[in-house]
mmCIF file of C-alpha atoms in Angstrom:
data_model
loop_
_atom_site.group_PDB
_atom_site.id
_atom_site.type_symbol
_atom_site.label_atom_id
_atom_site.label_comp_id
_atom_site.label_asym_id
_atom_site.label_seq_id
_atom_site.Cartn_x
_atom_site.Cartn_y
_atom_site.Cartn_z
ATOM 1 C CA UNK A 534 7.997 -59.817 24.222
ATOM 2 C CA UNK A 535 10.901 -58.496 26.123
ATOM 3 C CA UNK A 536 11.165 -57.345 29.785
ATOM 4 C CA UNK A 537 10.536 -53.984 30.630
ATOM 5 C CA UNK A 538 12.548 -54.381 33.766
ATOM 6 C CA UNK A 539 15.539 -55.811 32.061
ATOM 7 C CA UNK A 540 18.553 -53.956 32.159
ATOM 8 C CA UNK A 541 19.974 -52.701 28.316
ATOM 9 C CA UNK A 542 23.008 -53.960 28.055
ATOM 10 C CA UNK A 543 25.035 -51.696 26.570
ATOM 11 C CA UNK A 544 23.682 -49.024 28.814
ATOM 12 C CA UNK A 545 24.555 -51.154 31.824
ATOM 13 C CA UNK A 546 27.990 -50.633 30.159
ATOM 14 C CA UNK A 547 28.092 -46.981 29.240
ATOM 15 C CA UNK A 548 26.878 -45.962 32.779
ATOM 16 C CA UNK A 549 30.325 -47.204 34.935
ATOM 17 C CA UNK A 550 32.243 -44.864 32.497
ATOM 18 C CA UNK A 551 30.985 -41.254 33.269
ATOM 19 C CA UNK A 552 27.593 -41.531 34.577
ATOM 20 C CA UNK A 553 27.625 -43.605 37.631
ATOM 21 C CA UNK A 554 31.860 -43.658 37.304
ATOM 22 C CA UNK A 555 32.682 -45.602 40.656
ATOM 23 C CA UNK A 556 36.015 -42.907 41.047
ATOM 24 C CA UNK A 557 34.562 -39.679 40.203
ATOM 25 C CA UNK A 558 30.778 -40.011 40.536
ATOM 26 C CA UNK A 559 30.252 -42.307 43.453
ATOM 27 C CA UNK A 560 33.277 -41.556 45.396
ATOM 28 C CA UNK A 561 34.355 -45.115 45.598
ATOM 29 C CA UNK A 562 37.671 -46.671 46.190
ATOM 30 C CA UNK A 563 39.196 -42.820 47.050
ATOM 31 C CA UNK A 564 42.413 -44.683 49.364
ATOM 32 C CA UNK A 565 43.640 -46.848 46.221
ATOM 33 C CA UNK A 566 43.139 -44.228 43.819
ATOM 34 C CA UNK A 567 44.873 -41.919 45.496
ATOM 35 C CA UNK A 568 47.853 -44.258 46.983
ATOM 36 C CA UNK A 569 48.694 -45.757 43.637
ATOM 37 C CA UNK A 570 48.040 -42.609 40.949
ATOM 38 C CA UNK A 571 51.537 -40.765 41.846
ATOM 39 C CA UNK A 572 52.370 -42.648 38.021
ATOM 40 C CA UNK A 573 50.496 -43.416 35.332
ATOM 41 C CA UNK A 574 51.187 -46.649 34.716
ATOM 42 C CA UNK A 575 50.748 -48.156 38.220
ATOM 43 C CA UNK A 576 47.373 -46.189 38.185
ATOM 44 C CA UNK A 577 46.603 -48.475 34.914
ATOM 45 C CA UNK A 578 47.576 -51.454 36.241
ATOM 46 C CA UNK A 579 45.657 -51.566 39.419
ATOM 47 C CA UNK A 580 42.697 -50.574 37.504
ATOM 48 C CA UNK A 581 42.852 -53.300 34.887
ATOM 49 C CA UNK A 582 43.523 -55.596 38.090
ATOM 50 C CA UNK A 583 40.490 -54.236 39.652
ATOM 51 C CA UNK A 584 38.373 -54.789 36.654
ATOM 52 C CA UNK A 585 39.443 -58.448 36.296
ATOM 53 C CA UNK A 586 38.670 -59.137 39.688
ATOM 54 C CA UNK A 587 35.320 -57.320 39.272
ATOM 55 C CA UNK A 588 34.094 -59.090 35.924
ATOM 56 C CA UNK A 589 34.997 -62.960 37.574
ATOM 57 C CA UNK A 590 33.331 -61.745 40.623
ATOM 58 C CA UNK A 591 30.154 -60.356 39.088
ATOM 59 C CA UNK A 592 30.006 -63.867 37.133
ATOM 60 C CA UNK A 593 30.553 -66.427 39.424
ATOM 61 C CA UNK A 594 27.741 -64.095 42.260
ATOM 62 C CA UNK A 595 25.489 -64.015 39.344
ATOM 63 C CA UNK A 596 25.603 -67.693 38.579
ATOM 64 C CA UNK A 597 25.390 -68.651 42.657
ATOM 65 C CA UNK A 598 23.120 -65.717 43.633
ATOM 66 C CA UNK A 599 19.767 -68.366 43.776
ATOM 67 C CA UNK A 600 22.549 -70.864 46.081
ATOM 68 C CA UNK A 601 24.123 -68.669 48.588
ATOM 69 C CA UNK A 602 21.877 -67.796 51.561
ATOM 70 C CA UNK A 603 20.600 -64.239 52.531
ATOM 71 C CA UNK A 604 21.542 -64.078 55.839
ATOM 72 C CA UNK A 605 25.338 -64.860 54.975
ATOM 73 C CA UNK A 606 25.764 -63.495 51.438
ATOM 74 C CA UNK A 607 27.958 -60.741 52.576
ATOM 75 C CA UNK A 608 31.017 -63.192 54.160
ATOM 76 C CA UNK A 609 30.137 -65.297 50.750
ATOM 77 C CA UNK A 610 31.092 -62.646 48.487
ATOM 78 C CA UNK A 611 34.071 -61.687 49.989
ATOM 79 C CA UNK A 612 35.061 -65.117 50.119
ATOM 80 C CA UNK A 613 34.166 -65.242 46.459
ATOM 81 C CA UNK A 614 36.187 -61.980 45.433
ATOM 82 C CA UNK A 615 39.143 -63.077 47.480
ATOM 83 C CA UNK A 616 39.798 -65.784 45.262
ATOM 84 C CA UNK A 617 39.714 -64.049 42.172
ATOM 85 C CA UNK A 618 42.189 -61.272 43.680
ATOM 86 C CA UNK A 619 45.010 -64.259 45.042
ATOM 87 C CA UNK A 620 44.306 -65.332 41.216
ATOM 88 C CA UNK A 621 45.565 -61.948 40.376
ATOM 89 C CA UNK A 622 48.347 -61.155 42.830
ATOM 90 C CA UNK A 623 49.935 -64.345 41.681
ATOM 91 C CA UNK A 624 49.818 -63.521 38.057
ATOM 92 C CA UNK A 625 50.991 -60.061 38.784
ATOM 93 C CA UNK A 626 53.721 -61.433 40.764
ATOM 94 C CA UNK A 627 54.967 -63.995 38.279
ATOM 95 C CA UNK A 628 54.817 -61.837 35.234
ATOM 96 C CA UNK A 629 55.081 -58.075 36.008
ATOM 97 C CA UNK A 630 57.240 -57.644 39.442
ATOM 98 C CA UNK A 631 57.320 -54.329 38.334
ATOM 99 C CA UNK A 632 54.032 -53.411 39.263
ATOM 100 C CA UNK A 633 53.622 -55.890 42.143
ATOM 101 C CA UNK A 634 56.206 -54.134 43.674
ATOM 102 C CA UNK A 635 54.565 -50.570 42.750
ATOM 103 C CA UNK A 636 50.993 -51.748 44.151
ATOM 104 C CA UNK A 637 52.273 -53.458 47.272
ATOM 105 C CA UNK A 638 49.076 -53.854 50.059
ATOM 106 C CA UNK A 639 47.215 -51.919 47.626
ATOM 107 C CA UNK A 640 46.854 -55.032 45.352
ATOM 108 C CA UNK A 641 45.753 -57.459 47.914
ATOM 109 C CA UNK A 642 43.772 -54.943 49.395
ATOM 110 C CA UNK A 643 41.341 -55.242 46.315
ATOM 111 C CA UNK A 644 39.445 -57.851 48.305
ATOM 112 C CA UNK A 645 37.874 -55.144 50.953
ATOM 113 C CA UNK A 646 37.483 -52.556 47.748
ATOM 114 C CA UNK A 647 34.262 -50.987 48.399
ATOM 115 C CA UNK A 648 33.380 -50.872 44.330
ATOM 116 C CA UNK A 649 33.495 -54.709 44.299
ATOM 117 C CA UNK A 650 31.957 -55.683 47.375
ATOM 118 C CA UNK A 651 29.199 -52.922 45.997
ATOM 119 C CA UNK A 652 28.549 -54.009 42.513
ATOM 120 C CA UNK A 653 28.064 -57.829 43.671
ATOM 121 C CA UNK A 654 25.480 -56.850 46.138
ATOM 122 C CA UNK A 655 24.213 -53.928 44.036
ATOM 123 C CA UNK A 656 23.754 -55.567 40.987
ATOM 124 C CA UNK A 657 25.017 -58.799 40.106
ATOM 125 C CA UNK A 658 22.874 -59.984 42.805
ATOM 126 C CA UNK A 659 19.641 -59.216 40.922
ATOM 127 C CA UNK A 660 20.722 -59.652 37.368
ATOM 128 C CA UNK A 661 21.736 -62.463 34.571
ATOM 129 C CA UNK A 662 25.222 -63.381 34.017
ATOM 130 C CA UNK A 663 25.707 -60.999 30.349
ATOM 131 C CA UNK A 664 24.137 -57.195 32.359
ATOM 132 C CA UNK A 665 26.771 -58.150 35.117
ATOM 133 C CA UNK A 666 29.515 -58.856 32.953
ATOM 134 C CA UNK A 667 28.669 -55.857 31.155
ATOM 135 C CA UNK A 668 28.090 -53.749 34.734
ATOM 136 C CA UNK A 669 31.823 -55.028 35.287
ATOM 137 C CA UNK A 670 32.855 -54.423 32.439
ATOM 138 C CA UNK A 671 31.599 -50.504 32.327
ATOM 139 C CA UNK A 672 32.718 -49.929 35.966
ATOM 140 C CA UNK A 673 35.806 -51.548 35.801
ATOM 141 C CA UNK A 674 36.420 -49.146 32.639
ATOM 142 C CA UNK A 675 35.659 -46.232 34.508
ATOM 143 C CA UNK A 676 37.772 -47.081 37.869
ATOM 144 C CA UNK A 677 40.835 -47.500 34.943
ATOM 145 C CA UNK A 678 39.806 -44.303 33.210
ATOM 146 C CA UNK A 679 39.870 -42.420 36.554
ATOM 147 C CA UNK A 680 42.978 -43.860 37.753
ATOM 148 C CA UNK A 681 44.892 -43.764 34.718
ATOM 149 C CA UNK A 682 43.888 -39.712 34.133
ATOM 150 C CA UNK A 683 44.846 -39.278 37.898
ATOM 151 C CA UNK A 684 48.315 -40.868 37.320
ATOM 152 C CA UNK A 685 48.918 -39.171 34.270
ATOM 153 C CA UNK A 686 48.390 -35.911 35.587
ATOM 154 C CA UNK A 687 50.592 -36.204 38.409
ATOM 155 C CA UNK A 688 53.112 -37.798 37.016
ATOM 156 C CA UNK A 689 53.648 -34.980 34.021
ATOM 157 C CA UNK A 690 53.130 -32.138 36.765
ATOM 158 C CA UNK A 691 55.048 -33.799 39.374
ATOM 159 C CA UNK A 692 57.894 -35.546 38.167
ATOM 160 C CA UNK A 693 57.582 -34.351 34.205
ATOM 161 C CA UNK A 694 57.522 -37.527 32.727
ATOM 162 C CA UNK A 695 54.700 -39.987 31.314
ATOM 163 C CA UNK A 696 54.868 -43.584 31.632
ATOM 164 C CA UNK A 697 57.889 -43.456 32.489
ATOM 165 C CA UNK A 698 58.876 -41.164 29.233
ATOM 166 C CA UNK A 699 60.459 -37.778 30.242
ATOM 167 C CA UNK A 700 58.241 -35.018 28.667
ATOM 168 C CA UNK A 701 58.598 -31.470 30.544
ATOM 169 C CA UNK A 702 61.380 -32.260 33.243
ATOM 170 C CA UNK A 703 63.749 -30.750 31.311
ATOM 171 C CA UNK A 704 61.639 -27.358 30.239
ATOM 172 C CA UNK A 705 61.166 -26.829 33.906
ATOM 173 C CA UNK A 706 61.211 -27.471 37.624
ATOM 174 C CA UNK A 707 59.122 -30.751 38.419
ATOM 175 C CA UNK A 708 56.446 -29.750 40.700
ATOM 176 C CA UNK A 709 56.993 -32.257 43.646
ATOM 177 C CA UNK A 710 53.801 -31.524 45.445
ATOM 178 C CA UNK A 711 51.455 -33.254 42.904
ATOM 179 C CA UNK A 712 53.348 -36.351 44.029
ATOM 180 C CA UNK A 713 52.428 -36.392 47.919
ATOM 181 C CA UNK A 714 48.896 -36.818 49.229
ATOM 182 C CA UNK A 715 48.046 -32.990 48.744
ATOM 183 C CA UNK A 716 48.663 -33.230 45.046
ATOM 184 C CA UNK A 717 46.396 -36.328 44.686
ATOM 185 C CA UNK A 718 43.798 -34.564 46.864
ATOM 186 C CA UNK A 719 43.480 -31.464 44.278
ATOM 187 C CA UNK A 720 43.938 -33.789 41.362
ATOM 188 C CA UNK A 721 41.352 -36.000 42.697
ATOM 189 C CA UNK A 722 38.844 -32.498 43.993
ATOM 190 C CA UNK A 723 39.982 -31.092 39.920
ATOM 191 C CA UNK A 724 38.572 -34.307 37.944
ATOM 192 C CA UNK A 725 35.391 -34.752 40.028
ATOM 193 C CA UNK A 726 34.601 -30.602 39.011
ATOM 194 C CA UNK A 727 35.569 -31.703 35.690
ATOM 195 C CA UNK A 728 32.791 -34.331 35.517
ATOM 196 C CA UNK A 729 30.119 -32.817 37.302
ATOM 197 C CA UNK A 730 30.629 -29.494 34.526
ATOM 198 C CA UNK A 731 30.891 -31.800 31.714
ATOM 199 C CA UNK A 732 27.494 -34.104 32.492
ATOM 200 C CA UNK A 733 25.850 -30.044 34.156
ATOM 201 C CA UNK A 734 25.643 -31.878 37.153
ATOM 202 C CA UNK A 735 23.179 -34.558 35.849
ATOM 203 C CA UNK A 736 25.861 -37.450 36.739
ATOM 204 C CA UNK A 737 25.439 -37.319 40.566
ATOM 205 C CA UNK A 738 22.510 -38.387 41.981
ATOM 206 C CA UNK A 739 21.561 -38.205 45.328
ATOM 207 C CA UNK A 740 20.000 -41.862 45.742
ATOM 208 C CA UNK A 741 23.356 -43.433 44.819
ATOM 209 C CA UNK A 742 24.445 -42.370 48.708
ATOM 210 C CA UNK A 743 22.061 -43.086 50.259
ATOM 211 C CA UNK A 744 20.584 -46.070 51.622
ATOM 212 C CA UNK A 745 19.773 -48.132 48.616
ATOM 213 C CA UNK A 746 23.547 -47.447 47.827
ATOM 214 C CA UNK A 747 24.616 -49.375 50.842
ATOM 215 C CA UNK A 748 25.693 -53.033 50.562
ATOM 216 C CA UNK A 749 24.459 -53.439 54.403
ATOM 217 C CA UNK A 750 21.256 -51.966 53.576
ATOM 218 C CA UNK A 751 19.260 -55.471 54.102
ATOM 219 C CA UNK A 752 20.583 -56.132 57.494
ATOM 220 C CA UNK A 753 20.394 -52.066 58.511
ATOM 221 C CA UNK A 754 17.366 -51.237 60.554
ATOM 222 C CA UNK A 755 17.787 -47.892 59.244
ATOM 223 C CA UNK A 756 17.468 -48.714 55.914
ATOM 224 C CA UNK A 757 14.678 -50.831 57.006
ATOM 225 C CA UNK A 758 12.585 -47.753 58.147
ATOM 226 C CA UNK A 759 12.669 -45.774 55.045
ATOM 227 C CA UNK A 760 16.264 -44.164 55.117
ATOM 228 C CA UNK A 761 18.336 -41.360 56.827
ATOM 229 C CA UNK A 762 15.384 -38.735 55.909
ATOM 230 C CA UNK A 763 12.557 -41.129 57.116
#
């Protein structure tokens, strides 16, 4: 007989792309996905970084969540998902200087990334090694997704090209603003509407920010007590 409790699979997956999206849904990771998004492709490429880093981390937590101790879990994890982003940084280095280059501290900077850190204490933590590939997986997907539809819309209004190939610059004026930190704000504001119109709203939920969303939420008296509204 199969366990009620146990997590489906593929909707473990499905969920990180729209429905709990980590970018659009859960306002995670806002500083990286707005730094990096001013182009498409570097907006792809430190989302499929991100991802990487997520799946090996939600593996190796999952496998060593019955070893590592409660009280110091938190320093363990981010010991566990630093190693898995120098992995990274040196393949990006060595094979796409490109985008290392594009990234800069943004790359490295995966280590403190709030989705990561979130997910292994969230959910890897309490489930098998296949649902937290899969949770990886799905919100590694969706942080991509988010990133990549950020950087391709300011890209084409802001310089008038699309990875990298010129599509409207010559119709008319680039508009320069969608390339600064306003732009990204109202691109950013624009695709979170866009998702809470598209699900009617049913996408956010109001228990993902609160307490039981918090990866502190153990060690917080707060939390402890029954939450903000307790």
């Amino acid at each position: 007989m199969s366990n009620p409790n146990k997590p489906n699979n593929m909707q473990v997956l499905l969920n990180g792309i729209i429905k709990e999206n980590p970018v659009l849904v859960l306002i995670l990771g806002t500083c990286p996905s707005l730094a990096v998004t001013t182009m498409a492709s570097n907006g792809l490429g430190m989302g499929v970084a991100a991802m990487v880093v997520l799946i090996c981390s939600n593996i190796a937590i999952s496998l060593l969540k019955k070893v590592i101790p409660d009280t110091v879990r938190i320093p363990c994890y981010i010991v566990v998902i630093a190693s898995f982003v120098t992995l990274v940084q040196f393949l990006v280095k060595a094979y796409l200087p490109d985008l290392d280059k594009a990234l800069g501290v943004y790359l490295p900077l995966i280590v403190v990334n709030c989705i990561i850190l979130g997910r292994a204490e969230m959910f890897a933590n309490k489930n098998g090694v296949v649902a937290s590939i899969c949770d990886g997986i799905g919100m590694g997907l969706g942080f991509t997704l988010a990133l990549f539809c950020m950087g391709s819309i300011r890209e084409l209004l802001g310089n008038g090209t699309w990875m990298g190939i010129t599509i409207t610059a010559k119709l008319w004026d680039p508009i320069i603003v969608f390339l600064l930190a306003p732009g990204g704000f109202m691109v950013y504001g624009a695709l979170i509407a866009l998702v809470n119109y598209l699900t009617k709203g049913k996408a956010i939920k109001k228990k993902e920010f609160g307490c039981a969303g918090c990866p502190s939420a153990a060690s917080c008296s707060v939390a402890q007590k029954g939450g903000c509204e307790a």
